[in-house]
Amino acid sequence: MSLYIDRAEYPAQPDKNLLEVCLSLGLDLPYFCWHPALGSVGACRQCAVKQFKDENDQRGRLVMACMTPAAEGTRISVDDPEARAFRAQVIEWLMTNHPHDCPVCDEGGECHLQDMTVMTGHTYRRCRAAKRTFRNQYLGPFVNHEMNRCITCYRCVRFYRDYAGGDDLEAQASRNRVYFGRAADGTLESEFSGNLVEVCPTGVFTDATLKQHYTRKWDLQNGPSLCPHCALGCNTLIGERYGEPRRVLNRYHHDINGYFLCDRGRYGYGFMTAPSRLSAPLLRPAADASLHPAAADEALAAAAALLREGAGIIGIGSPRASLEANFALRRLVGPERFFAGVGEAEGRATALILDLMRQLPVPVATLRQAEDSDAALVLGEDVLATAPRLGLALRQSTRHAALAAADRLNLPHWDAAAVQVAGRDQRSPLILATCASTRLDDAASATVHGPSDEIARFAAAVAHALDGSAPEVAGLDEARRQLAQAAAAALSSAQRPLVVAGARGGEALIRAAANIALALHRRGRATRLVWVLPECNSLGLALLAPRPLAEALAAAEAAGAPTAIVLENDLYRRAPHRAIDAFLAKARVAVIDHTRHATVEAAQLVLPAAAFADGSGTLVSSEGRAQRYLRAYPAAGDITDGWRWLGRLGALADGRAPDWQSLDEVTRACAAEFPTLAGIVDAAPSAAFRAGGRKIPRQPPRYSGRTAMRADRQIHEPPPPADPDSALAFSMEGHPGQAPAALLTWYRVPGWNSVQAVNKFQQEVGGELRGGDPGVRLLQADSAAAAGFLAGDAPEPFARRPGEWLLLPHDLIFCSEELSLLAPAVAQRAGPARLLLHPGDLQELGLADGDPAQVEAGGETMHLRVQPDPALAPGTAALPAGLPRLPWLDLPAWGSIRRVRG
Amino acid sequence: MSYFINTLATLGRYLLHSFRPRATIQYPEERPAIPPRWRGRIVLTRDPDGGERCVACYLCAVACPVDCIALQATEDEHGRRYPAFFRINFSRCIFCGYCEEACPTDAIQLTADFEMSEYRRTNLVYEKEHLLIDGPGKHPGYNYYRVAGLAIGGKDKGEAENERPPVDVRDLMP
């Protein structure tokens, strides 16, 4: 099996097209409309090559490489003069209307159009005609629009509409006036709009947050990081200039995020430079004094004194702090005194999920596997809000029916337009069970709405319908039973069914979801599970076996005046206000965090922790994968990693040397103590790693301004800061070649300056990164485990209470996550949070859309405007989760709603 | 004998030299004639309309072989980009002129001024206020925004040179 490119023999790959094969082989062939995740449409005519019939054919004919299968015996020439001239001509056409504005274009220096123009050799505009112009649109706080630069490759709408399911960006007008925009100015509604920045091969869609502090790609000092805004563990690349993060780019990971990020992950980085960021230690000299900045030594001495004097030191860990920081706290206070800084129900649910991950024979899916599933059931989670990238993966999973239709017609999967036509109106089953309507509902084959107990009953019914030996649900109404049977039928007819559930749904629902997966597993289906967890290190914290927070609060009640070390946590987001007020009033609290919040305001002592751009550590994603994030730039002033503060603190309290000085030491200590965590050492190469005897540079080779950027303060250039925690250097000097996948700091090879250069870092186009994708799976399903169903009665059916509403937590992508909401762009996108009610209930209350209402529950009073949602069950109301201005409630909870005068 | 002749001939040549025109000039009382393409003190110029020419594209900074140019881009409310700060560390500058060559807007120019000596290195760090002059320098006519497709205050889409008016996307005419 072989094909011939310019008379050289290469292996044929009939399931690939010629463009993919050429790029995988490292040949430079220009292209625009093809994208590895979007497939080929053959629109731009840029990847023309010459194809020959056989070895005697001297004439050949021009074909589009992206539309031609790389079949056995194919003979092509990339280098053929006619093909080269054709490609140069196409670029020249595309450039006739391109504006003369590269110097003020944010894409300049990382522009695919620039790269392709240089590659084809086009230099001067011969066309004398006047250029076409367009008016731009305001597209919201995330994406900037400059339509003059468009080359009509259609990638934006193919991503936005066909891939991400958006419907407010479209191709308008005709012929050479084609315009990509919205019907009217306004914010792009899709949760994935930020990907347009990377999908667009030119500067039509650029990062609007980067524009506010614009820096060229070659001037950004980068660090391989992880997204801290949900538990999926998407890989990101943080770019820094002048001591602040400037942008987040997608860092390709074959099994997780692939080519795309959600907008929360891309634009949430603003929290690291928000006014709430802590930059210096804070001390409270007297109980009634305010916090004031202190020197690091002074603060550490005060903390050590606090530790010595305290009646009993307790540590409260955090699901958003690194594994190392949580471990360091646990080591400092002892396992008996280490508590999980998570809500009661969330802690129980996470512990149960962790147990199930270890015990079930059903494996947990990566996002790639979720995308490859051919039927999915989502239980109790609005994934677009709690794990947005999973929502995009589930949307792709519905394409399998279309792909199957294409298979029947012998159409290759990369032929995007043909697959779309062949599979028109055909979608793989995606069943969503949520409390309110979600933005994924349009992709669903069926939706079930109700409070989490009702969803748990539905899930139990599905499990029973799949396997009679699973527990039965009593008193299920007929409509639900039929829905459950239909869902069971859809799942059991799939080859690779997927079950998604999460901590939000509660234990009954988690057990029911596990039973469904078990039933499918017993039927011999390649079943997989996805557990949605609330925060970036929820699973990592659970793996350290902390005690529940309620016990810490109770212990404080009993122990007189305890000392508490709170690690990267706002306790007011974890338990009722009164309980936390009482705890903080009694305890002497030291907080280690990067962000100022209500708990910080009540602390005696605050130590500034590094965040994701200036800190390093390990996170365990909801998939059970340990991944390392490494700082992009040295932290300013006294800011340092939580684990380093805790190491110093422990040493100072006991008067000995710190247990660890570097990340590798604390990671090894953590791995040695927990056998499950043994793998975290291998999540990334250690600080001792050298490539060709050198460190990996964080700065691109053309990093500018080195001798001028600090010259206003200090005329002598300091040596680059040392980084004891990683094999990366804060320098442009170092290994010039490709770094291991976990240490990649940018995507660029000569001739390929844009993000499209990722092709050159993959083993094959769209495949794994060279040297294997980073991260280590810590938990593997035990395929030999007993597949017995989990016992447990289904909850009681939901019954309406007169004059009361069951308040349900309603997750919102841009409101519910603590850190991203501090980013100005995300806060702008968050919009007003509304209380959702069934339209009938609204009528009953005498309220109309947008009216203010007062909600009372759990002793708290809240004011919110209402909004109708027909999907909500009558008698329930959906309350925005995690909103800082609303008090914490243990939801679901019964409460009253009444009308107030606006 | 020949020794004396040689000595006298040398003395004679010295004597003739003292009547020749002087190559040395009495700087600073006398000013040297500097050719216009001399690569001396760097300035930032303005376009013929008085606007700042620099669009903060970072090309001078990346072209600089000693990395002595640092700047930060920002924008005014109409989308015109300019440097928020622009710093050249002349104690590192080698006056190679690559920045001028790289500049797409003719903003950064090397001038004939070479009198930049300072007793303190810190005084050789020039900020934008020290660099920006009031005229167009060597290129009197050029205004980048008149040819670029970007709309700025006072110049809407389609008003640049060689541009058609903006497309009406609602228009159905062929």
mmCIF file of N, CA and C in Angstrom, chain A residues 97 99-104 106 125 128-136 146 148-149 172-173 175-177 179 183-184 211 213-216 218-219 241-242 246 702-712 715-717 732, chain B residues 55-59 61-62 66-75 81 85 87-89 91-92 104-105 121-122 125 127 142 144-145 147-151 156-158 162-174:
data_model
loop_
_atom_site.group_PDB
_atom_site.id
_atom_site.type_symbol
_atom_site.label_atom_id
_atom_site.label_comp_id
_atom_site.label_asym_id
_atom_site.label_seq_id
_atom_site.Cartn_x
_atom_site.Cartn_y
_atom_site.Cartn_z
ATOM 1 N N ASN A 97 -8.429 42.151 -2.299
ATOM 2 C CA ASN A 97 -9.239 43.020 -1.449
ATOM 3 C C ASN A 97 -8.730 43.083 -0.020
ATOM 4 N N PRO A 99 -7.020 44.387 3.117
ATOM 5 C CA PRO A 99 -6.626 45.759 3.447
ATOM 6 C C PRO A 99 -5.155 45.825 3.829
ATOM 7 N N HIS A 100 -4.639 47.035 3.731
ATOM 8 C CA HIS A 100 -3.221 47.252 3.973
ATOM 9 C C HIS A 100 -3.055 47.524 5.474
ATOM 10 N N ASP A 101 -3.339 46.520 6.325
ATOM 11 C CA ASP A 101 -3.334 46.864 7.749
ATOM 12 C C ASP A 101 -2.678 45.832 8.669
ATOM 13 N N CYS A 102 -1.763 45.037 8.134
ATOM 14 C CA CYS A 102 -1.062 44.080 9.005
ATOM 15 C C CYS A 102 -0.430 44.732 10.241
ATOM 16 N N PRO A 103 0.135 45.955 10.140
ATOM 17 C CA PRO A 103 0.754 46.528 11.334
ATOM 18 C C PRO A 103 -0.227 46.754 12.484
ATOM 19 N N VAL A 104 -1.501 46.996 12.162
ATOM 20 C CA VAL A 104 -2.462 47.227 13.235
ATOM 21 C C VAL A 104 -3.409 46.039 13.395
ATOM 22 N N ASP A 106 -4.255 42.362 14.845
ATOM 23 C CA ASP A 106 -3.833 41.536 15.979
ATOM 24 C C ASP A 106 -3.368 40.151 15.543
ATOM 25 N N ARG A 125 0.946 43.496 -5.050
ATOM 26 C CA ARG A 125 -0.426 43.518 -5.538
ATOM 27 C C ARG A 125 -0.404 44.128 -6.943
ATOM 28 N N ARG A 128 -5.051 46.756 -9.877
ATOM 29 C CA ARG A 128 -5.156 48.193 -9.639
ATOM 30 C C ARG A 128 -6.558 48.577 -9.175
ATOM 31 N N ALA A 129 -7.491 47.648 -9.166
ATOM 32 C CA ALA A 129 -8.879 47.985 -8.840
ATOM 33 C C ALA A 129 -8.986 48.437 -7.377
ATOM 34 N N ALA A 130 -10.006 49.249 -7.108
ATOM 35 C CA ALA A 130 -10.245 49.699 -5.737
ATOM 36 C C ALA A 130 -10.680 48.508 -4.878
ATOM 37 N N LYS A 131 -10.345 48.581 -3.592
ATOM 38 C CA LYS A 131 -10.635 47.447 -2.706
ATOM 39 C C LYS A 131 -12.059 47.517 -2.174
ATOM 40 N N ARG A 132 -12.628 46.349 -2.014
ATOM 41 C CA ARG A 132 -13.944 46.212 -1.392
ATOM 42 C C ARG A 132 -13.806 46.460 0.110
ATOM 43 N N THR A 133 -14.778 47.107 0.729
ATOM 44 C CA THR A 133 -14.727 47.287 2.187
ATOM 45 C C THR A 133 -16.043 46.850 2.817
ATOM 46 N N PHE A 134 -15.983 46.578 4.100
ATOM 47 C CA PHE A 134 -17.167 46.188 4.870
ATOM 48 C C PHE A 134 -17.219 47.000 6.152
ATOM 49 N N ARG A 135 -18.392 47.101 6.712
ATOM 50 C CA ARG A 135 -18.516 47.650 8.055
ATOM 51 C C ARG A 135 -18.387 46.500 9.061
ATOM 52 N N ASN A 136 -17.809 46.786 10.206
ATOM 53 C CA ASN A 136 -17.651 45.764 11.237
ATOM 54 C C ASN A 136 -18.851 45.744 12.156
ATOM 55 N N GLU A 146 -13.235 42.449 12.255
ATOM 56 C CA GLU A 146 -12.650 43.374 11.276
ATOM 57 C C GLU A 146 -12.814 42.716 9.911
ATOM 58 N N ASN A 148 -12.975 43.524 6.787
ATOM 59 C CA ASN A 148 -12.183 43.785 5.572
ATOM 60 C C ASN A 148 -11.150 42.709 5.300
ATOM 61 N N ARG A 149 -10.702 42.045 6.346
ATOM 62 C CA ARG A 149 -9.589 41.100 6.198
ATOM 63 C C ARG A 149 -10.031 39.731 5.711
ATOM 64 N N GLN A 172 -23.596 36.121 4.878
ATOM 65 C CA GLN A 172 -24.614 36.971 4.281
ATOM 66 C C GLN A 172 -24.118 37.485 2.930
ATOM 67 N N ALA A 173 -25.065 38.048 2.178
ATOM 68 C CA ALA A 173 -24.790 38.643 0.867
ATOM 69 C C ALA A 173 -24.249 37.584 -0.109
ATOM 70 N N ARG A 175 -21.750 36.623 -3.918
ATOM 71 C CA ARG A 175 -20.541 36.718 -4.752
ATOM 72 C C ARG A 175 -19.359 37.300 -3.989
ATOM 73 N N ASN A 176 -18.685 38.352 -4.503
ATOM 74 C CA ASN A 176 -17.494 38.794 -3.795
ATOM 75 C C ASN A 176 -17.823 39.754 -2.651
ATOM 76 N N ARG A 177 -19.124 39.776 -2.258
ATOM 77 C CA ARG A 177 -19.488 40.618 -1.136
ATOM 78 C C ARG A 177 -19.871 39.795 0.085
ATOM 79 N N TYR A 179 -20.345 38.207 3.462
ATOM 80 C CA TYR A 179 -20.083 38.844 4.750
ATOM 81 C C TYR A 179 -20.392 37.853 5.857
ATOM 82 N N ALA A 183 -26.992 39.070 12.338
ATOM 83 C CA ALA A 183 -28.029 39.844 11.669
ATOM 84 C C ALA A 183 -27.932 41.301 12.099
ATOM 85 N N ALA A 184 -27.582 41.542 13.370
ATOM 86 C CA ALA A 184 -27.376 42.898 13.866
ATOM 87 C C ALA A 184 -26.252 42.850 14.886
ATOM 88 N N LYS A 211 -6.672 42.491 22.750
ATOM 89 C CA LYS A 211 -6.611 43.807 22.114
ATOM 90 C C LYS A 211 -6.445 44.921 23.149
ATOM 91 N N HIS A 213 -4.640 44.881 25.769
ATOM 92 C CA HIS A 213 -3.245 45.000 26.185
ATOM 93 C C HIS A 213 -2.421 44.235 25.145
ATOM 94 N N TYR A 214 -2.524 44.731 23.900
ATOM 95 C CA TYR A 214 -2.076 43.927 22.782
ATOM 96 C C TYR A 214 -0.572 43.656 22.808
ATOM 97 N N THR A 215 -0.231 42.438 22.554
ATOM 98 C CA THR A 215 1.158 41.990 22.478
ATOM 99 C C THR A 215 1.263 40.999 21.333
ATOM 100 N N ARG A 216 2.336 41.099 20.569
ATOM 101 C CA ARG A 216 2.520 40.141 19.480
ATOM 102 C C ARG A 216 2.907 38.783 20.028
ATOM 103 N N TRP A 218 5.315 36.887 19.292
ATOM 104 C CA TRP A 218 6.740 36.685 19.556
ATOM 105 C C TRP A 218 7.190 37.354 20.853
ATOM 106 N N ASP A 219 6.341 38.231 21.422
ATOM 107 C CA ASP A 219 6.714 38.920 22.659
ATOM 108 C C ASP A 219 6.101 38.280 23.897
ATOM 109 N N ARG A 241 3.197 39.212 29.325
ATOM 110 C CA ARG A 241 4.108 40.291 28.948
ATOM 111 C C ARG A 241 4.060 41.338 30.057
ATOM 112 N N TYR A 242 5.160 41.916 30.395
ATOM 113 C CA TYR A 242 5.249 42.943 31.429
ATOM 114 C C TYR A 242 4.578 42.513 32.739
ATOM 115 N N ARG A 246 -1.603 37.888 29.310
ATOM 116 C CA ARG A 246 -2.198 38.673 28.232
ATOM 117 C C ARG A 246 -3.260 37.898 27.464
ATOM 118 N N ARG A 702 12.356 35.258 19.143
ATOM 119 C CA ARG A 702 12.355 36.664 18.727
ATOM 120 C C ARG A 702 11.797 37.584 19.803
ATOM 121 N N TYR A 703 11.750 37.129 21.038
ATOM 122 C CA TYR A 703 11.268 37.953 22.155
ATOM 123 C C TYR A 703 12.003 39.298 22.142
ATOM 124 N N SER A 704 11.258 40.384 22.194
ATOM 125 C CA SER A 704 11.897 41.695 22.018
ATOM 126 C C SER A 704 11.909 42.501 23.318
ATOM 127 N N GLY A 705 12.688 43.555 23.326
ATOM 128 C CA GLY A 705 12.662 44.521 24.423
ATOM 129 C C GLY A 705 13.414 44.116 25.670
ATOM 130 N N ARG A 706 14.247 43.102 25.559
ATOM 131 C CA ARG A 706 14.912 42.565 26.756
ATOM 132 C C ARG A 706 15.747 43.632 27.468
ATOM 133 N N THR A 707 16.419 44.506 26.699
ATOM 134 C CA THR A 707 17.302 45.471 27.351
ATOM 135 C C THR A 707 16.615 46.819 27.572
ATOM 136 N N ALA A 708 15.315 46.887 27.288
ATOM 137 C CA ALA A 708 14.619 48.167 27.476
ATOM 138 C C ALA A 708 13.419 48.060 28.401
ATOM 139 N N MET A 709 12.849 46.851 28.556
ATOM 140 C CA MET A 709 11.574 46.777 29.262
ATOM 141 C C MET A 709 11.681 47.173 30.736
ATOM 142 N N ARG A 710 12.832 46.938 31.356
ATOM 143 C CA ARG A 710 13.003 47.327 32.758
ATOM 144 C C ARG A 710 13.901 48.552 32.905
ATOM 145 N N ALA A 711 14.338 49.131 31.776
ATOM 146 C CA ALA A 711 15.355 50.178 31.832
ATOM 147 C C ALA A 711 14.873 51.436 32.539
ATOM 148 N N ASP A 712 13.573 51.655 32.625
ATOM 149 C CA ASP A 712 13.095 52.853 33.316
ATOM 150 C C ASP A 712 13.275 52.717 34.829
ATOM 151 N N ILE A 715 18.723 50.203 35.119
ATOM 152 C CA ILE A 715 19.422 50.237 33.837
ATOM 153 C C ILE A 715 20.220 48.953 33.585
ATOM 154 N N HIS A 716 20.605 48.278 34.663
ATOM 155 C CA HIS A 716 21.352 47.038 34.483
ATOM 156 C C HIS A 716 20.378 45.888 34.278
ATOM 157 N N GLU A 717 20.642 45.070 33.279
ATOM 158 C CA GLU A 717 19.713 43.965 33.028
ATOM 159 C C GLU A 717 19.990 42.839 34.014
ATOM 160 N N MET A 732 14.833 33.386 26.414
ATOM 161 C CA MET A 732 14.662 32.942 25.038
ATOM 162 C C MET A 732 15.769 31.974 24.641
ATOM 163 N N VAL B 55 2.076 53.130 15.073
ATOM 164 C CA VAL B 55 0.852 52.377 15.324
ATOM 165 C C VAL B 55 1.130 51.215 16.289
ATOM 166 N N ALA B 56 2.282 51.244 16.914
ATOM 167 C CA ALA B 56 2.646 50.246 17.923
ATOM 168 C C ALA B 56 2.515 48.827 17.375
ATOM 169 N N CYS B 57 3.146 48.586 16.227
ATOM 170 C CA CYS B 57 3.045 47.262 15.612
ATOM 171 C C CYS B 57 4.130 46.316 16.116
ATOM 172 N N TYR B 58 5.090 46.835 16.861
ATOM 173 C CA TYR B 58 6.164 46.037 17.472
ATOM 174 C C TYR B 58 7.214 45.549 16.468
ATOM 175 N N LEU B 59 7.147 46.023 15.221
ATOM 176 C CA LEU B 59 8.117 45.494 14.259
ATOM 177 C C LEU B 59 9.522 46.035 14.508
ATOM 178 N N ALA B 61 10.695 46.752 17.452
ATOM 179 C CA ALA B 61 11.202 46.047 18.628
ATOM 180 C C ALA B 61 11.738 44.677 18.247
ATOM 181 N N VAL B 62 11.020 43.992 17.339
ATOM 182 C CA VAL B 62 11.456 42.642 16.997
ATOM 183 C C VAL B 62 12.657 42.682 16.055
ATOM 184 N N VAL B 66 19.672 44.335 19.431
ATOM 185 C CA VAL B 66 20.074 44.372 20.841
ATOM 186 C C VAL B 66 18.857 44.497 21.757
ATOM 187 N N ASP B 67 17.665 44.361 21.198
ATOM 188 C CA ASP B 67 16.423 44.363 21.982
ATOM 189 C C ASP B 67 16.294 45.600 22.863
ATOM 190 N N CYS B 68 16.647 46.777 22.324
ATOM 191 C CA CYS B 68 16.646 47.959 23.188
ATOM 192 C C CYS B 68 15.389 48.801 23.010
ATOM 193 N N ILE B 69 14.381 48.267 22.285
ATOM 194 C CA ILE B 69 13.118 48.999 22.125
ATOM 195 C C ILE B 69 12.017 48.225 22.838
ATOM 196 N N ALA B 70 11.308 48.880 23.727
ATOM 197 C CA ALA B 70 10.151 48.259 24.383
ATOM 198 C C ALA B 70 8.991 49.223 24.290
ATOM 199 N N LEU B 71 7.808 48.678 24.018
ATOM 200 C CA LEU B 71 6.631 49.527 23.898
ATOM 201 C C LEU B 71 5.393 48.736 24.286
ATOM 202 N N GLN B 72 4.298 49.430 24.413
ATOM 203 C CA GLN B 72 3.020 48.779 24.654
ATOM 204 C C GLN B 72 1.969 49.467 23.808
ATOM 205 N N ALA B 73 1.213 48.653 23.060
ATOM 206 C CA ALA B 73 0.173 49.202 22.188
ATOM 207 C C ALA B 73 -1.069 49.531 22.998
ATOM 208 N N THR B 74 -1.754 50.569 22.557
ATOM 209 C CA THR B 74 -3.078 50.850 23.109
ATOM 210 C C THR B 74 -3.882 51.526 21.996
ATOM 211 N N GLU B 75 -5.143 51.816 22.255
ATOM 212 C CA GLU B 75 -6.007 52.383 21.207
ATOM 213 C C GLU B 75 -6.794 53.554 21.746
ATOM 214 N N ARG B 81 -4.597 53.044 16.770
ATOM 215 C CA ARG B 81 -3.636 52.410 17.669
ATOM 216 C C ARG B 81 -2.397 53.283 17.804
ATOM 217 N N PHE B 85 3.392 53.461 25.890
ATOM 218 C CA PHE B 85 4.732 53.944 26.187
ATOM 219 C C PHE B 85 5.652 53.418 25.101
ATOM 220 N N ARG B 87 9.889 53.085 24.635
ATOM 221 C CA ARG B 87 11.141 53.326 25.328
ATOM 222 C C ARG B 87 12.296 52.785 24.491
ATOM 223 N N ILE B 88 13.323 53.605 24.309
ATOM 224 C CA ILE B 88 14.551 53.130 23.674
ATOM 225 C C ILE B 88 15.686 53.320 24.673
ATOM 226 N N ASN B 89 16.393 52.252 24.916
ATOM 227 C CA ASN B 89 17.551 52.315 25.798
ATOM 228 C C ASN B 89 18.775 52.585 24.922
ATOM 229 N N SER B 91 21.646 53.380 25.691
ATOM 230 C CA SER B 91 22.917 52.845 26.175
ATOM 231 C C SER B 91 23.154 51.447 25.602
ATOM 232 N N ARG B 92 22.140 50.875 24.973
ATOM 233 C CA ARG B 92 22.299 49.590 24.298
ATOM 234 C C ARG B 92 22.254 49.720 22.785
ATOM 235 N N PRO B 104 6.662 50.056 9.194
ATOM 236 C CA PRO B 104 5.763 50.112 8.042
ATOM 237 C C PRO B 104 5.081 51.463 7.883
ATOM 238 N N THR B 105 5.215 52.353 8.848
ATOM 239 C CA THR B 105 4.503 53.621 8.766
ATOM 240 C C THR B 105 5.443 54.815 8.700
ATOM 241 N N ARG B 121 24.117 56.575 32.711
ATOM 242 C CA ARG B 121 23.469 55.681 31.739
ATOM 243 C C ARG B 121 21.965 55.848 31.750
ATOM 244 N N THR B 122 21.394 56.077 32.940
ATOM 245 C CA THR B 122 19.926 56.176 33.034
ATOM 246 C C THR B 122 19.395 57.306 32.172
ATOM 247 N N VAL B 125 18.059 56.483 28.641
ATOM 248 C CA VAL B 125 16.785 55.788 28.424
ATOM 249 C C VAL B 125 15.765 56.837 27.995
ATOM 250 N N GLU B 127 12.111 57.993 26.732
ATOM 251 C CA GLU B 127 10.700 57.608 26.686
ATOM 252 C C GLU B 127 10.044 58.305 25.487
ATOM 253 N N TYR B 142 3.757 60.847 3.768
ATOM 254 C CA TYR B 142 3.086 59.573 4.025
ATOM 255 C C TYR B 142 2.205 59.598 5.270
ATOM 256 N N TYR B 144 -0.033 56.637 7.009
ATOM 257 C CA TYR B 144 -0.371 55.221 6.930
ATOM 258 C C TYR B 144 -1.877 54.988 6.933
ATOM 259 N N TYR B 145 -2.581 55.699 7.798
ATOM 260 C CA TYR B 145 -4.021 55.433 7.919
ATOM 261 C C TYR B 145 -4.793 55.840 6.668
ATOM 262 N N VAL B 147 -3.958 54.867 3.754
ATOM 263 C CA VAL B 147 -3.932 53.711 2.846
ATOM 264 C C VAL B 147 -4.423 52.437 3.523
ATOM 265 N N ALA B 148 -4.445 52.397 4.855
ATOM 266 C CA ALA B 148 -4.861 51.182 5.552
ATOM 267 C C ALA B 148 -6.374 51.092 5.624
ATOM 268 N N GLY B 149 -6.872 49.853 5.634
ATOM 269 C CA GLY B 149 -8.315 49.637 5.590
ATOM 270 C C GLY B 149 -9.029 49.866 6.911
ATOM 271 N N LEU B 150 -8.284 50.128 7.958
ATOM 272 C CA LEU B 150 -8.897 50.265 9.276
ATOM 273 C C LEU B 150 -9.597 51.623 9.394
ATOM 274 N N ALA B 151 -10.769 51.624 10.023
ATOM 275 C CA ALA B 151 -11.464 52.887 10.262
ATOM 276 C C ALA B 151 -10.933 53.504 11.549
ATOM 277 N N ASP B 156 -13.644 56.962 7.879
ATOM 278 C CA ASP B 156 -14.530 55.802 7.996
ATOM 279 C C ASP B 156 -14.090 54.713 7.012
ATOM 280 N N LYS B 157 -14.777 53.575 7.072
ATOM 281 C CA LYS B 157 -14.535 52.487 6.116
ATOM 282 C C LYS B 157 -14.782 52.992 4.696
ATOM 283 N N GLY B 158 -13.945 52.571 3.790
ATOM 284 C CA GLY B 158 -14.142 52.948 2.393
ATOM 285 C C GLY B 158 -13.603 54.319 2.050
ATOM 286 N N ASN B 162 -7.900 54.223 -2.707
ATOM 287 C CA ASN B 162 -8.140 53.027 -3.505
ATOM 288 C C ASN B 162 -9.129 52.063 -2.834
ATOM 289 N N GLU B 163 -10.152 52.633 -2.203
ATOM 290 C CA GLU B 163 -11.172 51.788 -1.564
ATOM 291 C C GLU B 163 -12.551 52.144 -2.101
ATOM 292 N N ARG B 164 -13.403 51.113 -2.216
ATOM 293 C CA ARG B 164 -14.799 51.355 -2.589
ATOM 294 C C ARG B 164 -15.601 51.578 -1.318
ATOM 295 N N PRO B 165 -16.768 52.224 -1.437
ATOM 296 C CA PRO B 165 -17.589 52.427 -0.233
ATOM 297 C C PRO B 165 -17.987 51.075 0.361
ATOM 298 N N PRO B 166 -18.299 51.021 1.652
ATOM 299 C CA PRO B 166 -18.627 49.741 2.283
ATOM 300 C C PRO B 166 -19.776 49.035 1.595
ATOM 301 N N VAL B 167 -19.698 47.723 1.550
ATOM 302 C CA VAL B 167 -20.716 46.888 0.916
ATOM 303 C C VAL B 167 -21.995 46.930 1.732
ATOM 304 N N ASP B 168 -23.116 47.047 1.057
ATOM 305 C CA ASP B 168 -24.400 46.908 1.737
ATOM 306 C C ASP B 168 -24.772 45.433 1.676
ATOM 307 N N VAL B 169 -24.669 44.729 2.800
ATOM 308 C CA VAL B 169 -24.863 43.277 2.754
ATOM 309 C C VAL B 169 -26.330 42.893 2.562
ATOM 310 N N ARG B 170 -27.222 43.866 2.720
ATOM 311 C CA ARG B 170 -28.647 43.569 2.500
ATOM 312 C C ARG B 170 -29.031 43.712 1.012
ATOM 313 N N ASP B 171 -28.101 44.227 0.242
ATOM 314 C CA ASP B 171 -28.371 44.488 -1.176
ATOM 315 C C ASP B 171 -28.465 43.175 -1.951
ATOM 316 N N LEU B 172 -29.521 43.018 -2.742
ATOM 317 C CA LEU B 172 -29.687 41.785 -3.503
ATOM 318 C C LEU B 172 -29.254 41.936 -4.954
ATOM 319 N N MET B 173 -28.869 43.141 -5.333
ATOM 320 C CA MET B 173 -28.492 43.355 -6.731
ATOM 321 C C MET B 173 -27.264 42.512 -7.097
ATOM 322 N N PRO B 174 -27.211 42.005 -8.326
ATOM 323 C CA PRO B 174 -26.075 41.160 -8.709
ATOM 324 C C PRO B 174 -24.789 41.979 -8.841
#
